[in-house]
Amino acid sequence: MRHGETPVMRYGVLGPLAVWDAEGRPVRVPEAKVRALLADLLVHGGGPVPADRLIEDLWASDPPGGSANTLQTKVSQLRRVLGRERVVREPAGYRLLLTDGANNRINGTDGNDGTDGPQGTHGTHGTHRNDVVGTVDALEFEELAERARAHREPAVKAGLFAEALALWRGPAYADVAESLFARGEITRLEELRLAVVEEHAEARLAVGEHMALAAELGALVGRHPLRERLRMAHMRALYRAGRQGDALRSFQDLRRELAEELGASPGPEASALHEAILRQETELATPAVGSLSCRTNLPAPLTPLIGRREAAGQVLARLDPGADTRLVTLTGLGGVGKTRLALAAAHEASRWFADGVWLVELAGLGATSAPDDIAERVITTLGLCDTAATEPDLDDLVGWLCRAVADRELLILLDNCEHLVEPVAVLAGAVLSAVPSAHLLLTSQEPLDIPGEAVRPVPPLTLPEHAGPAAIARSGAVELFVQRAAAAAPGFVLDADNAEAVATICRRLDGIPLALELVASRLRTLSPHELADRLDDRFARPDVRVRGLPDRQRTLRGMLDWSWQLLTEDERTVLRRLVVHADGCVMASAQAVCSDAGLGAGRIPDLLSRLVDRSLVVREGDRFRLLESVAAYGAERLVEAGEETAVRARFVTHCTELAERESERLRGPDQRRCLERLDAETVNLRRALDLAVALDLAVARDTAGCAVRLVNAQAWYWFLRGRLTEARRSLRAALAAGGEAAPAARAAARAWLAGIELRTSGAGTAVAPAGDDPTAGVEDPVLRARLQWFVGTGLTGGGHHREGRRLVEAGLAGARAARDHWGEAAALVELASHAPGPEASAELGAALFAEAGDRWGRLRATRALALAAERGGDGVRAERLHREGLHMAEELGLWTEVVEALTWLGRTALADGRAERATELYGRALSVSAERAYSAGEIRAEIGMGQAARLRGDRDAARRHLNRARAKSRTSGHAAHAAHAETALAELDPLPGA
């Protein structure tokens, strides 16, 4: 048994019955009856099967004499093959120990009568050991299919379905297909397989693989002519491949088959598709359903769009790819509804943009941000950090972003640009120039004033006329007010008695959505007439007329002033202190930042709830946010109260402690949830770092050195997320700032920076002189050993193998001395990946990572084990390990790792002569690479697809793929890949006489 692997036996029923041991080696099960016995136990999925039932199943109506003893003999033979403890006897019958797809034992009641047949084999009491359980490929198949259905990414969905289907080696339970006991399970599995085939086809259509599907599905439809879902997938593929006539004939075939076989007609969905093909509807020509065009991070609207339907249509018309405008800026005062209108238009426009519609929130960026800072936010939103991390010397983020999305059809919504007009203008100009199919939609209080910009002012909602209740109800302002009022005061309706008072309220507030939402909650205690009177009194007073503000802005300011004055002192305190959060907060953060000696943390939840009820704070899931205008108003009140420095210091301290708590959890079983938590807090953590660097925090002694502590705590998170540019910039800023950081903390930050710079610089990067240790000065032995490994792996990756190995070996020794199993595992796996030896045991490293529960570490170890298996000539084990690594990389969202695993599996399939499987794997790698702008992956995938086409005998397809690889290599600067493509083309078309 090898360390770091689940030591389970694997059973195959998706084809001829098969058994493999923990190493992946076949286990021979001799004699037909023994194989039938095993199949029967597998059919029952690990549940107990009575002896009488087994006898009936195995010998039907002709049981042998002494059938009970004969059965026990067969059980003994099976135990000799599988292991005595894998087949147990219980009062209810015989049972095969199995796990479900997630390695949980199934039917795990461990009762045992202790007498297990004539051999006297005793079952184990209590929990069965993990090393005697087994898993079944049918369960793996179902688990992969469920994972695929739950995934939103079309390319990943298609890949998981493909992995599931690849488990099939032939008809299910082929050895016992004629046995009555297996027929029900065979029917169930075959139906599941066909359903997955249909879902796989739909997912592949979503990523544009209609050409291949048009050819592949024909034979399958012929074998299953009555399956309408399969037929519809084939019709769509044919139509998109330019074969409309064939698509229509396929429907006619379906109609005829149904009539002849069942006396029925095609269902409504198939008929509707037939009609759509006849009309050549535009939606059929593009992968609109479930495709990349559906990929977006736009939040689902919590409430319907009110009073803006016409405006949304006008914005949508500007965003139409057929229009002559690619930059639309929505302008207007804060609180007027720019973001809500932009989101509604963007949702509607998503059908036009094959590569998605993306919201990039800029409110959290400081006013001194540069164009590269905005580009970095866009890169993060598009999920390209992992790819960007593979690029050396990445200093021009705007240029890299433009190259990465140069061929994409996408819409980017940049929200809240007013404090960043100049850098946004630079980014917008670059993107529009370099990306011909990109569109930008902005919200800002002022336009960019650059060529090609279409500015659309967003006015307040339409005001009611002086007319009857029906006419008043048609006003956009009244419609919004009534909806919010009904939510605040259930049972409220607009009627003849209150219509004029509501109209007065809406006119007095100038139809400004935020003002209407703030005042609607007052109907819990006031009638509409009383509220209208209060507003008239309020806005007639001279103290609400702020000099220098336009009328409508004075209205909003007056409304905010009034809302503020109605709050208790503690509610005001919480509201003004919340503004320090750049991107909302969870309750724990609100308690940490808003409480002090005079206001206990235990009171914050109730106060926050009251602010939500008054519409001053918005709750979204577990986060609490301030609207733009409320946040600006609260910031003024924070300064006015003289609390700005103290609250910012508390915010910085809280963020630092949060990052430090999460840092260690990133290396354990909570890794994925921890990454998600830090993702949610990214903007706040950036704000905290900016404040820690900018503020003179020496005034507050407890915050001294927070900038360095913050970057040290986030360094590993940045590395896992591929945000190396952010890491480099942040570490440099923290080290350059003043402050009283401990020397050991500064030494750690310098070491993190050294490791990051090695990964973001070219191969010629200078290294430390021999004997120098970049981690010198780091006092914590665990951290120092981990940093030696981190810097050492950076050196190795840059080609400095001797220096890198020296540091990694030092890290291994340090980790063992400090008894840090994570650090020991990391160093062992790194050493095994480059120069296997007795000290560099990938198996031990894998076991230690598994014990820690670190999925990233297990991924690294799995790759090292796969390489070791390759070197040892064990191709079966290497392939299985690469498949495991692929699944882990997909779960962690490490897309370049996904591509590497897929290309390795494709290369293996090619070497085995499996051209169709290789084409599928390389096709998945190509889809993921293109989506993530990973040019090196695209080139390798194209070359692989060319080689697979050559193996199939399709020289034209091979030439197309290889030429695309060569062209991509030249434009992206990958000279080595260009040479590889040239070689493959030369082999395809050898010179005469060669």
PDB file of N, CA, C and O in Angstrom, residues 569-610:
ATOM      1  N   GLU A 569     -28.838  57.922  19.326  1.00  0.00           N
ATOM      2  CA  GLU A 569     -27.405  58.218  19.303  1.00  0.00           C
ATOM      3  C   GLU A 569     -26.588  56.972  18.983  1.00  0.00           C
ATOM      4  O   GLU A 569     -25.623  57.034  18.215  1.00  0.00           O
ATOM      5  N   ASP A 570     -26.978  55.828  19.536  1.00  0.00           N
ATOM      6  CA  ASP A 570     -26.225  54.603  19.263  1.00  0.00           C
ATOM      7  C   ASP A 570     -26.398  54.158  17.813  1.00  0.00           C
ATOM      8  O   ASP A 570     -25.458  53.634  17.190  1.00  0.00           O
ATOM      9  N   GLU A 571     -27.591  54.332  17.244  1.00  0.00           N
ATOM     10  CA  GLU A 571     -27.790  53.993  15.839  1.00  0.00           C
ATOM     11  C   GLU A 571     -26.933  54.869  14.946  1.00  0.00           C
ATOM     12  O   GLU A 571     -26.354  54.402  13.961  1.00  0.00           O
ATOM     13  N   ARG A 572     -26.830  56.156  15.292  1.00  0.00           N
ATOM     14  CA  ARG A 572     -25.958  57.042  14.513  1.00  0.00           C
ATOM     15  C   ARG A 572     -24.506  56.590  14.599  1.00  0.00           C
ATOM     16  O   ARG A 572     -23.760  56.630  13.607  1.00  0.00           O
ATOM     17  N   THR A 573     -24.095  56.185  15.790  1.00  0.00           N
ATOM     18  CA  THR A 573     -22.709  55.742  15.979  1.00  0.00           C
ATOM     19  C   THR A 573     -22.393  54.547  15.073  1.00  0.00           C
ATOM     20  O   THR A 573     -21.360  54.522  14.390  1.00  0.00           O
ATOM     21  N   VAL A 574     -23.279  53.561  15.058  1.00  0.00           N
ATOM     22  CA  VAL A 574     -23.040  52.382  14.225  1.00  0.00           C
ATOM     23  C   VAL A 574     -23.029  52.762  12.749  1.00  0.00           C
ATOM     24  O   VAL A 574     -22.164  52.324  11.987  1.00  0.00           O
ATOM     25  N   LEU A 575     -23.977  53.596  12.325  1.00  0.00           N
ATOM     26  CA  LEU A 575     -24.071  53.947  10.908  1.00  0.00           C
ATOM     27  C   LEU A 575     -22.812  54.654  10.434  1.00  0.00           C
ATOM     28  O   LEU A 575     -22.266  54.329   9.371  1.00  0.00           O
ATOM     29  N   ARG A 576     -22.315  55.615  11.208  1.00  0.00           N
ATOM     30  CA  ARG A 576     -21.139  56.359  10.725  1.00  0.00           C
ATOM     31  C   ARG A 576     -19.875  55.501  10.776  1.00  0.00           C
ATOM     32  O   ARG A 576     -18.955  55.674   9.982  1.00  0.00           O
ATOM     33  N   ARG A 577     -19.818  54.564  11.717  1.00  0.00           N
ATOM     34  CA  ARG A 577     -18.622  53.720  11.800  1.00  0.00           C
ATOM     35  C   ARG A 577     -18.602  52.631  10.727  1.00  0.00           C
ATOM     36  O   ARG A 577     -17.526  52.150  10.367  1.00  0.00           O
ATOM     37  N   LEU A 578     -19.767  52.246  10.231  1.00  0.00           N
ATOM     38  CA  LEU A 578     -19.818  51.232   9.181  1.00  0.00           C
ATOM     39  C   LEU A 578     -19.145  51.690   7.895  1.00  0.00           C
ATOM     40  O   LEU A 578     -18.720  50.869   7.088  1.00  0.00           O
ATOM     41  N   VAL A 579     -19.057  52.996   7.685  1.00  0.00           N
ATOM     42  CA  VAL A 579     -18.586  53.499   6.388  1.00  0.00           C
ATOM     43  C   VAL A 579     -17.138  53.142   6.114  1.00  0.00           C
ATOM     44  O   VAL A 579     -16.689  53.203   4.964  1.00  0.00           O
ATOM     45  N   VAL A 580     -16.383  52.748   7.129  1.00  0.00           N
ATOM     46  CA  VAL A 580     -14.980  52.421   6.902  1.00  0.00           C
ATOM     47  C   VAL A 580     -14.842  51.145   6.075  1.00  0.00           C
ATOM     48  O   VAL A 580     -13.807  50.918   5.435  1.00  0.00           O
ATOM     49  N   HIS A 581     -15.883  50.313   6.054  1.00  0.00           N
ATOM     50  CA  HIS A 581     -15.856  49.096   5.237  1.00  0.00           C
ATOM     51  C   HIS A 581     -16.057  49.471   3.776  1.00  0.00           C
ATOM     52  O   HIS A 581     -17.063  50.085   3.424  1.00  0.00           O
ATOM     53  N   ALA A 582     -15.136  49.061   2.940  1.00  0.00           N
ATOM     54  CA  ALA A 582     -15.212  49.434   1.524  1.00  0.00           C
ATOM     55  C   ALA A 582     -16.186  48.567   0.741  1.00  0.00           C
ATOM     56  O   ALA A 582     -16.673  48.970  -0.313  1.00  0.00           O
ATOM     57  N   ASP A 583     -16.483  47.381   1.263  1.00  0.00           N
ATOM     58  CA  ASP A 583     -17.315  46.448   0.503  1.00  0.00           C
ATOM     59  C   ASP A 583     -18.266  45.700   1.425  1.00  0.00           C
ATOM     60  O   ASP A 583     -18.439  44.488   1.319  1.00  0.00           O
ATOM     61  N   GLY A 584     -18.914  46.437   2.327  1.00  0.00           N
ATOM     62  CA  GLY A 584     -19.830  45.792   3.246  1.00  0.00           C
ATOM     63  C   GLY A 584     -19.089  44.967   4.277  1.00  0.00           C
ATOM     64  O   GLY A 584     -17.854  44.926   4.313  1.00  0.00           O
ATOM     65  N   CYS A 585     -19.843  44.298   5.136  1.00  0.00           N
ATOM     66  CA  CYS A 585     -19.209  43.514   6.195  1.00  0.00           C
ATOM     67  C   CYS A 585     -20.182  42.472   6.709  1.00  0.00           C
ATOM     68  O   CYS A 585     -21.395  42.571   6.517  1.00  0.00           O
ATOM     69  N   VAL A 586     -19.636  41.465   7.373  1.00  0.00           N
ATOM     70  CA  VAL A 586     -20.460  40.499   8.077  1.00  0.00           C
ATOM     71  C   VAL A 586     -20.663  41.015   9.497  1.00  0.00           C
ATOM     72  O   VAL A 586     -20.036  41.998   9.924  1.00  0.00           O
ATOM     73  N   MET A 587     -21.544  40.350  10.231  1.00  0.00           N
ATOM     74  CA  MET A 587     -21.870  40.840  11.573  1.00  0.00           C
ATOM     75  C   MET A 587     -20.651  40.919  12.472  1.00  0.00           C
ATOM     76  O   MET A 587     -20.476  41.890  13.232  1.00  0.00           O
ATOM     77  N   ALA A 588     -19.793  39.912  12.415  1.00  0.00           N
ATOM     78  CA  ALA A 588     -18.614  39.909  13.292  1.00  0.00           C
ATOM     79  C   ALA A 588     -17.737  41.127  13.043  1.00  0.00           C
ATOM     80  O   ALA A 588     -17.199  41.728  13.990  1.00  0.00           O
ATOM     81  N   SER A 589     -17.581  41.517  11.777  1.00  0.00           N
ATOM     82  CA  SER A 589     -16.771  42.696  11.468  1.00  0.00           C
ATOM     83  C   SER A 589     -17.446  43.963  11.979  1.00  0.00           C
ATOM     84  O   SER A 589     -16.784  44.874  12.499  1.00  0.00           O
ATOM     85  N   ALA A 590     -18.756  44.042  11.820  1.00  0.00           N
ATOM     86  CA  ALA A 590     -19.478  45.211  12.323  1.00  0.00           C
ATOM     87  C   ALA A 590     -19.294  45.336  13.832  1.00  0.00           C
ATOM     88  O   ALA A 590     -19.087  46.443  14.362  1.00  0.00           O
ATOM     89  N   GLN A 591     -19.358  44.208  14.520  1.00  0.00           N
ATOM     90  CA  GLN A 591     -19.185  44.248  15.972  1.00  0.00           C
ATOM     91  C   GLN A 591     -17.775  44.691  16.350  1.00  0.00           C
ATOM     92  O   GLN A 591     -17.592  45.482  17.288  1.00  0.00           O
ATOM     93  N   ALA A 592     -16.787  44.190  15.629  1.00  0.00           N
ATOM     94  CA  ALA A 592     -15.402  44.522  15.963  1.00  0.00           C
ATOM     95  C   ALA A 592     -15.095  45.992  15.709  1.00  0.00           C
ATOM     96  O   ALA A 592     -14.370  46.627  16.482  1.00  0.00           O
ATOM     97  N   VAL A 593     -15.635  46.549  14.626  1.00  0.00           N
ATOM     98  CA  VAL A 593     -15.278  47.903  14.223  1.00  0.00           C
ATOM     99  C   VAL A 593     -16.164  48.957  14.876  1.00  0.00           C
ATOM    100  O   VAL A 593     -15.710  50.051  15.215  1.00  0.00           O
ATOM    101  N   CYS A 594     -17.432  48.655  15.079  1.00  0.00           N
ATOM    102  CA  CYS A 594     -18.378  49.660  15.567  1.00  0.00           C
ATOM    103  C   CYS A 594     -18.452  49.740  17.078  1.00  0.00           C
ATOM    104  O   CYS A 594     -18.997  50.717  17.620  1.00  0.00           O
ATOM    105  N   SER A 595     -17.987  48.732  17.788  1.00  0.00           N
ATOM    106  CA  SER A 595     -18.087  48.756  19.252  1.00  0.00           C
ATOM    107  C   SER A 595     -16.863  49.413  19.873  1.00  0.00           C
ATOM    108  O   SER A 595     -15.796  49.470  19.265  1.00  0.00           O
ATOM    109  N   ASP A 596     -17.025  49.899  21.068  1.00  0.00           N
ATOM    110  CA  ASP A 596     -15.913  50.431  21.855  1.00  0.00           C
ATOM    111  C   ASP A 596     -16.322  50.365  23.317  1.00  0.00           C
ATOM    112  O   ASP A 596     -17.314  49.699  23.665  1.00  0.00           O
ATOM    113  N   ALA A 597     -15.585  51.048  24.165  1.00  0.00           N
ATOM    114  CA  ALA A 597     -15.871  50.978  25.600  1.00  0.00           C
ATOM    115  C   ALA A 597     -17.272  51.467  25.927  1.00  0.00           C
ATOM    116  O   ALA A 597     -17.911  50.988  26.871  1.00  0.00           O
ATOM    117  N   GLY A 598     -17.774  52.426  25.156  1.00  0.00           N
ATOM    118  CA  GLY A 598     -19.100  52.979  25.442  1.00  0.00           C
ATOM    119  C   GLY A 598     -20.230  52.265  24.733  1.00  0.00           C
ATOM    120  O   GLY A 598     -21.410  52.547  25.019  1.00  0.00           O
ATOM    121  N   LEU A 599     -19.924  51.384  23.794  1.00  0.00           N
ATOM    122  CA  LEU A 599     -20.956  50.692  23.023  1.00  0.00           C
ATOM    123  C   LEU A 599     -20.523  49.237  22.867  1.00  0.00           C
ATOM    124  O   LEU A 599     -19.644  48.926  22.064  1.00  0.00           O
ATOM    125  N   GLY A 600     -21.139  48.368  23.643  1.00  0.00           N
ATOM    126  CA  GLY A 600     -20.729  46.974  23.667  1.00  0.00           C
ATOM    127  C   GLY A 600     -21.025  46.247  22.364  1.00  0.00           C
ATOM    128  O   GLY A 600     -22.012  46.551  21.673  1.00  0.00           O
ATOM    129  N   ALA A 601     -20.175  45.261  22.048  1.00  0.00           N
ATOM    130  CA  ALA A 601     -20.354  44.503  20.814  1.00  0.00           C
ATOM    131  C   ALA A 601     -21.673  43.755  20.793  1.00  0.00           C
ATOM    132  O   ALA A 601     -22.271  43.547  19.731  1.00  0.00           O
ATOM    133  N   GLY A 602     -22.167  43.372  21.969  1.00  0.00           N
ATOM    134  CA  GLY A 602     -23.414  42.633  22.029  1.00  0.00           C
ATOM    135  C   GLY A 602     -24.625  43.440  21.599  1.00  0.00           C
ATOM    136  O   GLY A 602     -25.677  42.857  21.271  1.00  0.00           O
ATOM    137  N   ARG A 603     -24.506  44.745  21.574  1.00  0.00           N
ATOM    138  CA  ARG A 603     -25.644  45.591  21.178  1.00  0.00           C
ATOM    139  C   ARG A 603     -25.671  45.852  19.672  1.00  0.00           C
ATOM    140  O   ARG A 603     -26.673  46.332  19.146  1.00  0.00           O
ATOM    141  N   ILE A 604     -24.581  45.569  18.987  1.00  0.00           N
ATOM    142  CA  ILE A 604     -24.494  45.896  17.560  1.00  0.00           C
ATOM    143  C   ILE A 604     -25.543  45.177  16.722  1.00  0.00           C
ATOM    144  O   ILE A 604     -26.170  45.791  15.855  1.00  0.00           O
ATOM    145  N   PRO A 605     -25.784  43.865  16.901  1.00  0.00           N
ATOM    146  CA  PRO A 605     -26.778  43.197  16.047  1.00  0.00           C
ATOM    147  C   PRO A 605     -28.152  43.865  16.065  1.00  0.00           C
ATOM    148  O   PRO A 605     -28.776  44.024  15.007  1.00  0.00           O
ATOM    149  N   ASP A 606     -28.631  44.248  17.259  1.00  0.00           N
ATOM    150  CA  ASP A 606     -29.950  44.888  17.335  1.00  0.00           C
ATOM    151  C   ASP A 606     -29.937  46.251  16.651  1.00  0.00           C
ATOM    152  O   ASP A 606     -30.866  46.604  15.909  1.00  0.00           O
ATOM    153  N   LEU A 607     -28.882  47.032  16.863  1.00  0.00           N
ATOM    154  CA  LEU A 607     -28.788  48.355  16.235  1.00  0.00           C
ATOM    155  C   LEU A 607     -28.689  48.231  14.719  1.00  0.00           C
ATOM    156  O   LEU A 607     -29.317  48.997  13.977  1.00  0.00           O
ATOM    157  N   LEU A 608     -27.934  47.255  14.251  1.00  0.00           N
ATOM    158  CA  LEU A 608     -27.792  47.045  12.811  1.00  0.00           C
ATOM    159  C   LEU A 608     -29.137  46.624  12.196  1.00  0.00           C
ATOM    160  O   LEU A 608     -29.500  47.067  11.092  1.00  0.00           O
ATOM    161  N   SER A 609     -29.864  45.795  12.925  1.00  0.00           N
ATOM    162  CA  SER A 609     -31.175  45.370  12.438  1.00  0.00           C
ATOM    163  C   SER A 609     -32.115  46.564  12.283  1.00  0.00           C
ATOM    164  O   SER A 609     -32.871  46.648  11.309  1.00  0.00           O
ATOM    165  N   ARG A 610     -32.061  47.491  13.212  1.00  0.00           N
ATOM    166  CA  ARG A 610     -32.920  48.682  13.117  1.00  0.00           C
ATOM    167  C   ARG A 610     -32.532  49.558  11.927  1.00  0.00           C
ATOM    168  O   ARG A 610     -33.392  50.125  11.268  1.00  0.00           O
TER     169      ARG A 610
END
